[in-house]
Amino acid sequence: MSIVTDDYLQISNVSKSYGDDWALKDVSLNIAKDEFVCFLGPSGCGKTTLLRILAGLETQTSGMIYQNGIDISDRPVSERDFGIVFQSYALFPNLTVKANIAFGLVNQRLKRAEIDRKVSDLLNLVGLELAHAKYPSELSGGMQQRVALARALALSPGLLLLDEPLSALDARVRSHLRSEIRKLHSRLGITTIMVTHDQEEALTMADRIVVMNEGKIEQVGTPQEIYSFPQTPFVANFVGTSNRIVGKVCSPRTVTWGDGQTLACDLPITSVVGQSVHLAVRPEHVRITTERSGDNTLRSAVHGIEFLGPYCRLSLHLSPDAPALLADLSTEQVGQLQLTIGSPLFVQIPRERIQVFEGYA
Ligand code: ADP
Ligand code: MG
């Protein structure tokens, strides 16, 4: 069966159970041609399971997958069009770099000269021309992962699947390969899905991020949307840091909180007066002032200061019962204001920066 759609990949109501446990619960998602999508979520949330179902390495319990308008839900791995890279490289240890990359091409019974030309192009693409005769054990982790990438791209697949490809590498190599993979994607224009638990990786690399939690999609959006407009408390906390404020609705745009403080917010609240709601505000949006100014200004004192290089994360006490509020301030400003533990100050929470989550508190 084929369906008419602009999307290259359609994941429709996919669920997967292992015994009584559900690794995926009714996941639906469309991915456009040439998109770079990251599945982001904590360990065990179902990212790998979903990726492996797309590859046919795992079979969904229910649901459908369409690639290029064709139903591939029941197709075996060998009849699917994808290249895959794993965290563990998974290269053939007894084959040279060149033979690793050529593996799929040889299986396709291409002519020797054709294979040589393609492998040479791929070696060039991943910058490994000089390493063609080496064995995997003679290469660094970063180089091995480049070989794995070249091997995955050898058959010019329509879909590139990457499962935590950078997680085993050290920070410097990881950051370099991040931009290499992005460049490769722009150059080849290949629809790419990368699984990662690393928010920074997802924020810097993805066109769109799919945030997953406990087998479900929490939110899909561009990195900016996910960061600036989290739709659920989970996303607000998993991507970046958020102060979580639980208060009671006072009016459609105000909430009472702590020992009777009132917070005004721009987003309308639909819950009835007296209902608990969950608000979130990012530490970098909390303002510190020496005098009361504007609404949502609260008297406070510095409880802790964490030095993080260019900025400091202040932990502020608003009232004896309320959890500490985190505020990020440039290190320079902390110095100018001569802030130390116990310093009195005013905290201002800009109303336009408050995210409101209803139905969670
Ligand atoms: P992630 O890649 O996000 O870390 P996985 O997709 O690997 O998560 O796993 C999702 C859930 O499914 C986890 O609870 C995991 O224990 C479970 N799971 C994955 N593979 C199997 C399997 N082969 N048998 C039983 N449970 C599995
Ligand atoms: Mg995984």
Short mmCIF file of C-alpha atoms and ligand atoms in Angstrom, two decimals:
data_model
loop_
_atom_site.label_atom_id
_atom_site.label_comp_id
_atom_site.label_asym_id
_atom_site.label_seq_id
_atom_site.Cartn_x
_atom_site.Cartn_y
_atom_site.Cartn_z
CA MET A 1 0.00 0.00 0.00
CA SER A 2 1.23 3.51 -0.63
CA ILE A 3 -0.06 6.80 0.69
CA VAL A 4 0.14 10.36 -0.59
CA THR A 5 2.28 12.55 1.66
CA ASP A 6 4.97 15.21 1.54
CA ASP A 7 6.79 13.58 4.42
CA TYR A 8 9.65 11.22 3.76
CA LEU A 9 9.04 9.19 6.89
CA GLN A 10 5.78 8.59 8.69
CA ILE A 11 5.66 6.87 12.03
CA SER A 12 2.06 6.10 12.81
CA ASN A 13 0.84 4.95 16.25
CA VAL A 14 3.87 2.77 16.91
CA SER A 15 3.93 0.83 20.19
CA LYS A 16 6.39 -1.75 21.39
CA SER A 17 6.09 -4.03 24.40
CA TYR A 18 8.63 -6.31 26.03
CA GLY A 19 6.49 -8.64 28.13
CA ASP A 20 4.42 -6.40 30.38
CA ASP A 21 6.61 -3.35 29.81
CA TRP A 22 5.91 -0.83 27.09
CA ALA A 23 9.10 0.61 25.56
CA LEU A 24 7.03 2.75 23.15
CA LYS A 25 3.49 3.92 23.67
CA ASP A 26 1.59 5.08 20.60
CA VAL A 27 4.32 7.16 18.97
CA SER A 28 3.38 9.16 15.86
CA LEU A 29 5.78 11.43 14.02
CA ASN A 30 6.37 12.71 10.50
CA ILE A 31 9.82 13.58 9.20
CA ALA A 32 10.38 15.65 6.08
CA LYS A 33 12.88 14.82 3.36
CA ASP A 34 16.42 16.04 4.14
CA GLU A 35 15.53 16.89 7.73
CA PHE A 36 18.01 16.35 10.58
CA VAL A 37 15.98 15.11 13.52
CA CYS A 38 17.24 14.21 17.00
CA PHE A 39 15.45 11.84 19.35
CA LEU A 40 16.37 13.26 22.75
CA GLY A 41 15.54 11.77 26.13
CA PRO A 42 16.93 10.07 29.22
CA SER A 43 18.31 6.56 29.15
CA GLY A 44 15.59 3.94 28.77
CA CYS A 45 12.94 6.26 27.26
CA GLY A 46 12.71 4.25 24.03
CA LYS A 47 14.96 6.16 21.59
CA THR A 48 16.97 3.15 20.42
CA THR A 49 13.89 0.97 20.23
CA LEU A 50 12.22 3.48 17.89
CA LEU A 51 15.35 3.79 15.74
CA ARG A 52 15.71 0.02 15.49
CA ILE A 53 12.05 -0.34 14.51
CA LEU A 54 12.66 2.13 11.65
CA ALA A 55 15.55 -0.06 10.52
CA GLY A 56 13.58 -3.30 10.86
CA LEU A 57 16.06 -4.55 13.49
CA GLU A 58 13.16 -4.67 15.94
CA THR A 59 9.49 -5.31 15.20
CA GLN A 60 6.82 -3.00 16.54
CA THR A 61 3.96 -4.56 18.51
CA SER A 62 1.53 -2.30 16.66
CA GLY A 63 1.60 0.70 14.35
CA MET A 64 2.82 1.48 10.84
CA ILE A 65 5.91 2.96 9.21
CA TYR A 66 5.92 4.58 5.78
CA GLN A 67 9.10 5.60 3.99
CA ASN A 68 8.81 7.62 0.81
CA GLY A 69 5.09 6.86 0.74
CA ILE A 70 5.60 3.10 0.91
CA ASP A 71 4.43 0.92 3.79
CA ILE A 72 7.60 -0.68 5.18
CA SER A 73 6.04 -1.80 8.48
CA ASP A 74 6.64 -5.50 7.81
CA ARG A 75 9.69 -5.33 5.56
CA PRO A 76 12.82 -7.21 6.61
CA VAL A 77 16.04 -5.26 7.24
CA SER A 78 17.50 -6.30 3.88
CA GLU A 79 14.62 -4.66 2.03
CA ARG A 80 14.81 -1.31 3.80
CA ASP A 81 16.67 1.74 2.59
CA PHE A 82 18.88 3.07 5.41
CA GLY A 83 22.44 3.30 6.71
CA ILE A 84 23.09 2.97 10.43
CA VAL A 85 25.86 3.96 12.84
CA PHE A 86 26.06 2.67 16.41
CA GLN A 87 27.73 4.13 19.50
CA SER A 88 30.10 1.16 19.57
CA TYR A 89 31.32 1.67 15.93
CA ALA A 90 30.70 -2.05 15.24
CA LEU A 91 33.39 -2.23 12.52
CA PHE A 92 34.73 -5.54 11.23
CA PRO A 93 38.01 -5.86 13.19
CA ASN A 94 39.65 -8.15 10.66
CA LEU A 95 39.00 -5.87 7.69
CA THR A 96 40.92 -2.74 6.70
CA VAL A 97 39.25 0.67 6.65
CA LYS A 98 38.84 0.37 2.90
CA ALA A 99 37.33 -3.14 3.13
CA ASN A 100 34.99 -2.03 5.93
CA ILE A 101 33.64 0.78 3.78
CA ALA A 102 33.47 -1.42 0.68
CA PHE A 103 31.61 -4.21 2.48
CA GLY A 104 28.09 -3.36 1.32
CA LEU A 105 29.29 -2.50 -2.19
CA VAL A 106 31.05 -5.85 -2.58
CA ASN A 107 27.86 -7.60 -1.44
CA GLN A 108 26.03 -5.77 -4.22
CA ARG A 109 28.48 -7.31 -6.70
CA LEU A 110 29.55 -3.98 -8.19
CA LYS A 111 32.58 -3.91 -10.51
CA ARG A 112 35.99 -3.57 -8.83
CA ALA A 113 36.72 -0.19 -10.43
CA GLU A 114 33.30 1.13 -9.43
CA ILE A 115 33.85 0.00 -5.83
CA ASP A 116 37.32 1.59 -5.74
CA ARG A 117 35.96 4.88 -7.02
CA LYS A 118 33.11 4.94 -4.50
CA VAL A 119 35.33 4.00 -1.56
CA SER A 120 37.82 6.65 -2.57
CA ASP A 121 35.03 9.27 -2.63
CA LEU A 122 33.80 8.12 0.79
CA LEU A 123 37.30 8.17 2.29
CA ASN A 124 37.60 11.70 0.99
CA LEU A 125 34.19 12.63 2.40
CA VAL A 126 35.17 11.61 5.94
CA GLY A 127 38.79 12.75 5.65
CA LEU A 128 40.41 9.31 5.98
CA GLU A 129 42.29 8.98 2.67
CA LEU A 130 45.57 8.26 4.44
CA ALA A 131 44.12 5.60 6.74
CA HIS A 132 42.62 3.35 4.06
CA ALA A 133 44.96 0.41 4.71
CA LYS A 134 44.77 0.50 8.50
CA TYR A 135 42.75 -1.84 10.72
CA PRO A 136 40.10 -0.53 13.17
CA SER A 137 42.30 -1.31 16.20
CA GLU A 138 44.94 1.07 14.79
CA LEU A 139 42.49 4.00 14.75
CA SER A 140 41.27 6.42 17.42
CA GLY A 141 37.60 6.30 18.43
CA GLY A 142 36.83 9.39 16.35
CA MET A 143 38.44 7.86 13.25
CA GLN A 144 36.60 4.57 13.76
CA GLN A 145 33.33 6.46 13.91
CA ARG A 146 34.20 8.21 10.62
CA VAL A 147 34.72 4.78 9.05
CA ALA A 148 31.35 3.68 10.41
CA LEU A 149 29.77 6.81 8.90
CA ALA A 150 31.39 6.18 5.51
CA ARG A 151 30.26 2.55 5.61
CA ALA A 152 26.69 3.64 6.45
CA LEU A 153 26.70 6.06 3.51
CA ALA A 154 28.29 3.66 0.99
CA LEU A 155 25.05 2.46 -0.58
CA SER A 156 23.68 6.04 -0.81
CA PRO A 157 20.74 5.29 1.49
CA GLY A 158 17.70 7.55 1.66
CA LEU A 159 17.83 7.55 5.45
CA LEU A 160 20.75 7.80 7.86
CA LEU A 161 20.19 6.46 11.38
CA LEU A 162 22.69 7.37 14.10
CA ASP A 163 22.38 5.83 17.58
CA GLU A 164 24.41 7.92 20.06
CA PRO A 165 27.30 8.05 17.54
CA LEU A 166 29.34 10.50 19.60
CA SER A 167 28.72 9.25 23.14
CA ALA A 168 31.86 7.11 23.35
CA LEU A 169 34.19 9.90 22.23
CA ASP A 170 36.01 12.44 24.34
CA ALA A 171 34.70 16.01 24.48
CA ARG A 172 37.03 17.59 21.91
CA VAL A 173 36.57 14.88 19.26
CA ARG A 174 32.86 14.84 19.94
CA SER A 175 32.48 18.54 19.31
CA HIS A 176 34.54 18.31 16.12
CA LEU A 177 32.56 15.34 14.77
CA ARG A 178 29.32 17.14 15.62
CA SER A 179 30.05 19.84 13.10
CA GLU A 180 31.46 17.28 10.63
CA ILE A 181 28.22 15.31 10.71
CA ARG A 182 26.19 18.50 10.25
CA LYS A 183 28.34 19.47 7.26
CA LEU A 184 28.00 16.00 5.81
CA HIS A 185 24.24 16.27 6.17
CA SER A 186 24.15 19.64 4.37
CA ARG A 187 26.36 18.34 1.63
CA LEU A 188 24.52 15.08 1.02
CA GLY A 189 21.04 16.29 1.96
CA ILE A 190 20.20 12.92 3.46
CA THR A 191 17.28 12.56 5.85
CA THR A 192 18.97 11.88 9.18
CA ILE A 193 17.77 10.72 12.58
CA MET A 194 20.20 10.86 15.47
CA VAL A 195 19.50 9.41 18.89
CA THR A 196 21.11 11.21 21.80
CA HIS A 197 20.64 11.73 25.54
CA ASP A 198 22.80 14.85 25.33
CA GLN A 199 20.73 18.02 25.14
CA GLU A 200 23.62 20.15 23.92
CA GLU A 201 24.18 17.76 21.03
CA ALA A 202 20.51 17.90 20.08
CA LEU A 203 20.29 21.70 20.45
CA THR A 204 23.37 22.32 18.30
CA MET A 205 22.75 19.71 15.59
CA ALA A 206 19.03 19.18 15.00
CA ASP A 207 16.61 20.91 12.67
CA ARG A 208 13.94 19.45 14.91
CA ILE A 209 14.13 17.76 18.28
CA VAL A 210 11.78 15.02 19.41
CA VAL A 211 11.87 14.95 23.21
CA MET A 212 10.93 11.51 24.52
CA ASN A 213 10.11 10.30 28.01
CA GLU A 214 8.92 6.87 29.17
CA GLY A 215 8.09 5.63 25.69
CA LYS A 216 6.16 8.71 24.66
CA ILE A 217 6.86 11.88 22.73
CA GLU A 218 6.73 14.87 25.08
CA GLN A 219 7.32 17.59 22.48
CA VAL A 220 8.50 18.07 18.91
CA GLY A 221 10.00 21.38 17.84
CA THR A 222 13.00 23.34 16.64
CA PRO A 223 15.82 23.69 19.20
CA GLN A 224 14.64 27.27 19.88
CA GLU A 225 11.04 26.17 20.41
CA ILE A 226 12.03 23.31 22.71
CA TYR A 227 14.28 25.54 24.79
CA SER A 228 12.19 28.71 24.91
CA PHE A 229 8.71 27.23 24.93
CA PRO A 230 8.75 23.87 26.68
CA GLN A 231 5.25 22.42 26.63
CA THR A 232 5.59 20.12 29.61
CA PRO A 233 7.40 20.28 32.98
CA PHE A 234 9.53 17.35 31.84
CA VAL A 235 10.84 19.25 28.81
CA ALA A 236 11.43 22.37 30.92
CA ASN A 237 13.64 20.34 33.24
CA PHE A 238 15.30 17.93 30.85
CA VAL A 239 16.36 20.57 28.32
CA GLY A 240 18.24 23.26 30.20
CA THR A 241 17.41 24.05 33.81
CA SER A 242 14.16 25.50 35.08
CA ASN A 243 12.94 26.76 38.41
CA ARG A 244 9.76 24.93 39.20
CA ILE A 245 7.17 26.99 40.99
CA VAL A 246 3.92 25.42 42.12
CA GLY A 247 1.27 27.96 42.97
CA LYS A 248 -2.47 28.45 43.13
CA VAL A 249 -4.47 30.28 40.47
CA CYS A 250 -5.56 33.67 41.74
CA SER A 251 -6.89 35.16 38.50
CA PRO A 252 -6.42 34.33 34.78
CA ARG A 253 -2.98 35.96 34.89
CA THR A 254 -1.85 35.73 38.51
CA VAL A 255 -0.76 32.97 40.79
CA THR A 256 -0.14 33.01 44.53
CA TRP A 257 2.87 31.17 45.72
CA GLY A 258 5.13 30.64 48.74
CA ASP A 259 3.89 32.63 51.73
CA GLY A 260 1.30 34.64 49.84
CA GLN A 261 3.48 36.22 47.14
CA THR A 262 1.67 36.99 43.92
CA LEU A 263 3.22 36.35 40.54
CA ALA A 264 1.83 37.88 37.36
CA CYS A 265 2.34 36.06 34.08
CA ASP A 266 1.64 36.90 30.45
CA LEU A 267 0.28 33.52 29.49
CA PRO A 268 -3.41 33.16 30.28
CA ILE A 269 -4.30 30.46 32.78
CA THR A 270 -7.48 28.57 32.08
CA SER A 271 -7.63 26.55 35.32
CA VAL A 272 -10.20 27.66 37.89
CA VAL A 273 -9.25 29.96 40.77
CA GLY A 274 -7.71 28.02 43.64
CA GLN A 275 -6.41 25.21 41.39
CA SER A 276 -2.71 24.31 41.62
CA VAL A 277 -0.60 25.13 38.56
CA HIS A 278 2.97 24.48 37.70
CA LEU A 279 5.09 27.40 36.50
CA ALA A 280 8.66 27.38 35.28
CA VAL A 281 11.26 30.07 34.76
CA ARG A 282 14.83 29.63 33.52
CA PRO A 283 17.66 30.74 35.86
CA GLU A 284 19.06 33.03 33.14
CA HIS A 285 15.76 34.90 33.00
CA VAL A 286 15.62 35.70 36.70
CA ARG A 287 16.83 39.28 37.26
CA ILE A 288 18.72 40.52 40.28
CA THR A 289 18.28 44.12 41.40
CA THR A 290 19.27 46.16 44.42
CA GLU A 291 15.92 47.89 44.66
CA ARG A 292 12.30 46.97 44.09
CA SER A 293 11.34 47.52 40.45
CA GLY A 294 8.35 46.40 38.39
CA ASP A 295 6.02 43.54 39.14
CA ASN A 296 7.08 40.14 40.39
CA THR A 297 9.86 41.71 42.45
CA LEU A 298 10.55 39.79 45.63
CA ARG A 299 12.87 40.39 48.54
CA SER A 300 15.52 37.71 48.85
CA ALA A 301 19.00 36.80 50.02
CA VAL A 302 21.89 34.85 48.52
CA HIS A 303 21.98 31.32 49.92
CA GLY A 304 24.67 29.86 47.67
CA ILE A 305 26.94 30.83 44.78
CA GLU A 306 28.20 28.29 42.26
CA PHE A 307 31.02 29.59 40.08
CA LEU A 308 30.66 28.30 36.50
CA GLY A 309 33.30 30.35 34.68
CA PRO A 310 31.59 33.06 32.63
CA TYR A 311 28.57 33.07 34.93
CA CYS A 312 27.53 32.15 38.45
CA ARG A 313 24.44 30.26 39.51
CA LEU A 314 22.98 31.88 42.60
CA SER A 315 20.72 29.98 44.88
CA LEU A 316 18.26 32.40 46.47
CA HIS A 317 16.01 32.10 49.49
CA LEU A 318 12.62 33.72 49.11
CA SER A 319 10.88 32.31 52.14
CA PRO A 320 11.75 29.68 54.74
CA ASP A 321 9.45 27.03 53.18
CA ALA A 322 9.96 27.71 49.48
CA PRO A 323 12.63 25.76 47.58
CA ALA A 324 15.64 27.87 46.54
CA LEU A 325 15.25 29.85 43.33
CA LEU A 326 18.17 29.58 40.91
CA ALA A 327 19.38 32.69 39.08
CA ASP A 328 22.25 32.92 36.60
CA LEU A 329 24.29 36.09 36.66
CA SER A 330 27.44 36.96 34.78
CA THR A 331 30.51 36.58 36.97
CA GLU A 332 31.26 40.22 36.24
CA GLN A 333 27.88 41.30 37.62
CA VAL A 334 28.32 39.16 40.72
CA GLY A 335 31.60 41.03 41.31
CA GLN A 336 30.07 44.45 40.64
CA LEU A 337 27.20 43.80 43.05
CA GLN A 338 29.71 42.37 45.56
CA LEU A 339 27.40 39.43 46.15
CA THR A 340 28.37 36.94 48.82
CA ILE A 341 26.44 34.44 50.91
CA GLY A 342 23.80 36.31 52.89
CA SER A 343 23.75 39.42 50.63
CA PRO A 344 20.24 40.89 50.58
CA LEU A 345 18.82 41.66 47.13
CA PHE A 346 15.65 41.82 45.08
CA VAL A 347 14.67 39.16 42.58
CA GLN A 348 12.55 40.02 39.62
CA ILE A 349 10.82 37.32 37.62
CA PRO A 350 9.84 38.81 34.25
CA ARG A 351 6.21 37.95 33.58
CA GLU A 352 6.85 37.23 29.90
CA ARG A 353 9.41 34.59 30.86
CA ILE A 354 7.08 32.50 32.97
CA GLN A 355 5.96 29.23 31.42
CA VAL A 356 2.63 27.89 32.63
CA PHE A 357 1.89 24.17 32.67
CA GLU A 358 -1.67 23.33 33.45
CA GLY A 359 -2.86 19.91 34.50
CA TYR A 360 0.51 18.85 35.94
CA ALA A 361 0.75 20.33 39.42
P1 ADP B 1 17.04 4.37 25.16
O1 ADP B 1 17.68 4.08 23.85
O2 ADP B 1 16.18 5.59 25.15
O3 ADP B 1 18.02 4.40 26.28
P2 ADP B 1 15.78 1.79 24.78
O4 ADP B 1 14.98 1.98 23.55
O5 ADP B 1 17.06 1.05 24.64
O6 ADP B 1 16.02 3.19 25.50
O7 ADP B 1 14.91 1.01 25.85
C1 ADP B 1 13.58 1.39 26.16
C2 ADP B 1 13.02 0.42 27.21
O8 ADP B 1 12.85 -0.86 26.64
C3 ADP B 1 13.92 0.24 28.42
O9 ADP B 1 13.12 0.13 29.56
C4 ADP B 1 14.63 -1.05 28.12
O10 ADP B 1 14.99 -1.72 29.30
C5 ADP B 1 13.56 -1.82 27.35
N1 ADP B 1 14.16 -2.76 26.38
C6 ADP B 1 14.88 -2.43 25.30
N2 ADP B 1 15.27 -3.51 24.61
C7 ADP B 1 14.76 -4.58 25.29
C8 ADP B 1 14.79 -6.00 25.10
N3 ADP B 1 15.42 -6.53 24.04
N4 ADP B 1 14.16 -6.76 26.00
C9 ADP B 1 13.50 -6.23 27.06
N5 ADP B 1 13.43 -4.91 27.30
C10 ADP B 1 14.05 -4.08 26.43
MG MG B 2 19.72 3.88 23.42
#
